[in-house]
């Protein structure tokens, strides 16, 4: 069995190299991606104890249908162009939320590249927040 793997690797060096690179990139992405994911309960603790700021990156229409209390709405498509609205929170813990957690994960990476060190993604987004029966509001 080992001899066959060695022979296959020798005959298909490019394919094996691509596989190894893909695996390493996947591991790196998984490690970096999970580092800043927090549950709704963890987010609540950060809001209550660390005065964390919530930024909802959903479109304004979705935000107005219901969002976390005191959340700031900056749609993901405008995040970098409206970075000046977020700069004042650079030294605070910032929690990003969206519908399911996917857009806010990308937004976390964008803010990280802008020098934000305490950025967290609400795992599962507002859907997970609501499934935990945590409060939402329609007030701006």
Tab-separated table of C-alpha atoms in Angstrom:
chain	number	residue	atom	x	y	z
A	1	UNK	CA	0.000	0.000	0.000
A	2	UNK	CA	2.734	2.479	0.967
A	3	UNK	CA	4.689	1.611	-2.189
A	4	UNK	CA	1.609	2.421	-4.301
A	5	UNK	CA	1.180	5.806	-2.605
A	6	UNK	CA	4.856	6.618	-3.166
A	7	UNK	CA	4.639	5.527	-6.809
A	8	UNK	CA	1.425	7.549	-7.345
A	9	UNK	CA	3.010	10.600	-5.698
A	10	UNK	CA	6.102	10.298	-7.900
A	11	UNK	CA	4.000	9.975	-11.054
A	12	UNK	CA	1.584	12.779	-10.147
A	13	UNK	CA	3.766	15.303	-8.327
A	14	UNK	CA	1.731	18.338	-9.455
A	15	UNK	CA	-1.558	16.791	-8.335
A	16	UNK	CA	-0.174	15.764	-4.933
A	17	UNK	CA	1.368	19.225	-4.441
A	18	UNK	CA	-1.979	20.876	-5.234
A	19	UNK	CA	-3.724	18.579	-2.754
A	20	UNK	CA	-1.234	19.420	0.000
A	21	UNK	CA	-1.572	23.158	-0.655
A	22	UNK	CA	-5.378	22.900	-0.648
A	23	UNK	CA	-5.347	21.015	2.660
A	24	UNK	CA	-2.996	23.561	4.253
A	25	UNK	CA	-5.145	26.465	3.048
A	26	UNK	CA	-8.276	24.770	4.381
A	27	UNK	CA	-6.663	24.233	7.784
A	28	UNK	CA	-5.498	27.859	7.895
A	29	UNK	CA	-8.947	29.116	6.901
A	30	UNK	CA	-10.691	26.956	9.489
A	31	UNK	CA	-8.351	28.081	12.246
A	32	UNK	CA	-8.657	31.776	11.356
A	33	UNK	CA	-12.390	31.592	10.697
A	34	UNK	CA	-13.331	30.001	14.015
A	35	UNK	CA	-11.160	32.298	16.083
A	36	UNK	CA	-13.638	35.183	15.996
A	37	UNK	CA	-16.946	33.303	15.870
A	38	UNK	CA	-19.064	33.783	18.973
A	39	UNK	CA	-22.439	32.418	19.993
A	40	UNK	CA	-25.395	34.655	20.856
A	41	UNK	CA	-24.798	33.932	24.563
A	42	UNK	CA	-21.140	34.969	24.269
A	43	UNK	CA	-22.206	38.083	22.349
A	44	UNK	CA	-24.674	38.982	25.113
A	45	UNK	CA	-21.922	38.653	27.712
A	46	UNK	CA	-19.623	40.899	25.660
A	47	UNK	CA	-22.388	43.470	25.211
A	48	UNK	CA	-23.250	43.489	28.914
A	49	UNK	CA	-19.758	43.232	30.422
A	50	UNK	CA	-17.395	44.706	27.820
A	51	UNK	CA	-19.641	47.354	26.252
A	52	UNK	CA	-19.202	45.675	22.853
A	53	UNK	CA	-20.542	47.448	19.775
A	54	UNK	CA	-22.841	45.578	17.373
A	55	UNK	CA	-22.641	46.353	13.683
A	56	UNK	CA	-25.333	44.785	11.520
A	57	UNK	CA	-24.118	44.468	7.928
A	58	UNK	CA	-27.474	43.545	6.392
A	59	UNK	CA	-29.219	45.869	3.925
A	60	UNK	CA	-31.231	48.662	5.562
A	61	UNK	CA	-34.551	47.045	4.588
A	62	UNK	CA	-33.674	43.842	6.458
A	63	UNK	CA	-32.275	45.800	9.407
A	64	UNK	CA	-35.533	47.733	9.771
A	65	UNK	CA	-37.510	44.456	10.044
A	66	UNK	CA	-35.667	43.582	13.257
A	67	UNK	CA	-32.160	43.839	14.684
A	68	UNK	CA	-30.220	43.501	17.917
A	69	UNK	CA	-30.927	46.365	20.309
A	70	UNK	CA	-28.482	49.289	19.849
A	71	UNK	CA	-26.989	47.757	16.692
A	72	UNK	CA	-25.539	50.103	14.086
A	73	UNK	CA	-26.512	49.384	10.493
A	74	UNK	CA	-23.744	49.620	7.927
A	75	UNK	CA	-24.510	47.347	4.960
A	76	UNK	CA	-21.618	45.060	3.978
A	77	UNK	CA	-21.394	46.711	0.561
A	78	UNK	CA	-20.737	50.080	2.255
A	79	UNK	CA	-18.501	48.948	5.112
A	80	UNK	CA	-15.175	50.068	3.675
A	81	UNK	CA	-16.554	53.292	2.209
A	82	UNK	CA	-18.107	54.163	5.588
A	83	UNK	CA	-15.127	53.027	7.653
A	84	UNK	CA	-15.027	56.464	9.322
A	85	UNK	CA	-18.268	55.550	11.165
A	86	UNK	CA	-16.558	52.490	12.605
A	87	UNK	CA	-13.078	53.914	13.328
A	88	UNK	CA	-14.164	55.320	16.696
A	89	UNK	CA	-14.799	51.740	17.882
A	90	UNK	CA	-11.345	50.455	16.905
A	91	UNK	CA	-10.290	49.993	20.543
A	92	UNK	CA	-13.569	48.341	21.590
A	93	UNK	CA	-14.898	44.877	21.005
A	94	UNK	CA	-16.947	44.895	17.807
A	95	UNK	CA	-19.507	42.213	17.003
A	96	UNK	CA	-20.640	41.945	13.405
A	97	UNK	CA	-23.939	40.343	12.505
A	98	UNK	CA	-25.895	39.595	9.362
A	99	UNK	CA	-28.696	37.184	8.501
A	100	UNK	CA	-26.764	33.902	8.829
A	101	UNK	CA	-23.192	34.832	9.753
A	102	UNK	CA	-21.647	34.514	6.282
A	103	UNK	CA	-21.552	38.191	5.252
A	104	UNK	CA	-20.475	39.278	8.713
A	105	UNK	CA	-17.579	36.776	8.595
A	106	UNK	CA	-16.307	38.483	5.449
A	107	UNK	CA	-16.827	41.887	7.094
A	108	UNK	CA	-14.766	40.722	10.092
A	109	UNK	CA	-11.859	39.943	7.792
A	110	UNK	CA	-12.213	43.354	6.125
A	111	UNK	CA	-12.096	45.153	9.474
A	112	UNK	CA	-9.162	42.998	10.551
A	113	UNK	CA	-7.248	44.225	7.508
A	114	UNK	CA	-8.105	47.786	8.567
A	115	UNK	CA	-6.390	47.246	11.931
A	116	UNK	CA	-9.335	46.202	14.101
A	117	UNK	CA	-8.064	43.622	16.588
A	118	UNK	CA	-11.201	42.838	18.609
A	119	UNK	CA	-13.675	41.885	15.893
A	120	UNK	CA	-16.102	39.007	16.359
A	121	UNK	CA	-18.611	37.336	14.066
A	122	UNK	CA	-22.030	36.424	15.454
A	123	UNK	CA	-22.146	32.748	14.542
A	124	UNK	CA	-25.415	31.997	12.759
A	125	UNK	CA	-26.285	35.694	12.527
A	126	UNK	CA	-29.615	37.207	13.511
A	127	UNK	CA	-31.339	33.896	12.723
A	128	UNK	CA	-29.351	32.183	15.470
A	129	UNK	CA	-29.900	35.163	17.794
A	130	UNK	CA	-33.662	34.869	17.336
A	131	UNK	CA	-33.621	31.071	17.685
A	132	UNK	CA	-32.096	31.627	21.143
A	133	UNK	CA	-35.143	33.835	21.927
A	134	UNK	CA	-32.970	36.912	22.426
A	135	UNK	CA	-34.586	40.320	21.939
A	136	UNK	CA	-34.717	42.239	18.680
A	137	UNK	CA	-36.140	45.658	17.966
A	138	UNK	CA	-37.379	47.617	14.957
A	139	UNK	CA	-36.427	50.985	16.516
A	140	UNK	CA	-33.461	52.775	15.027
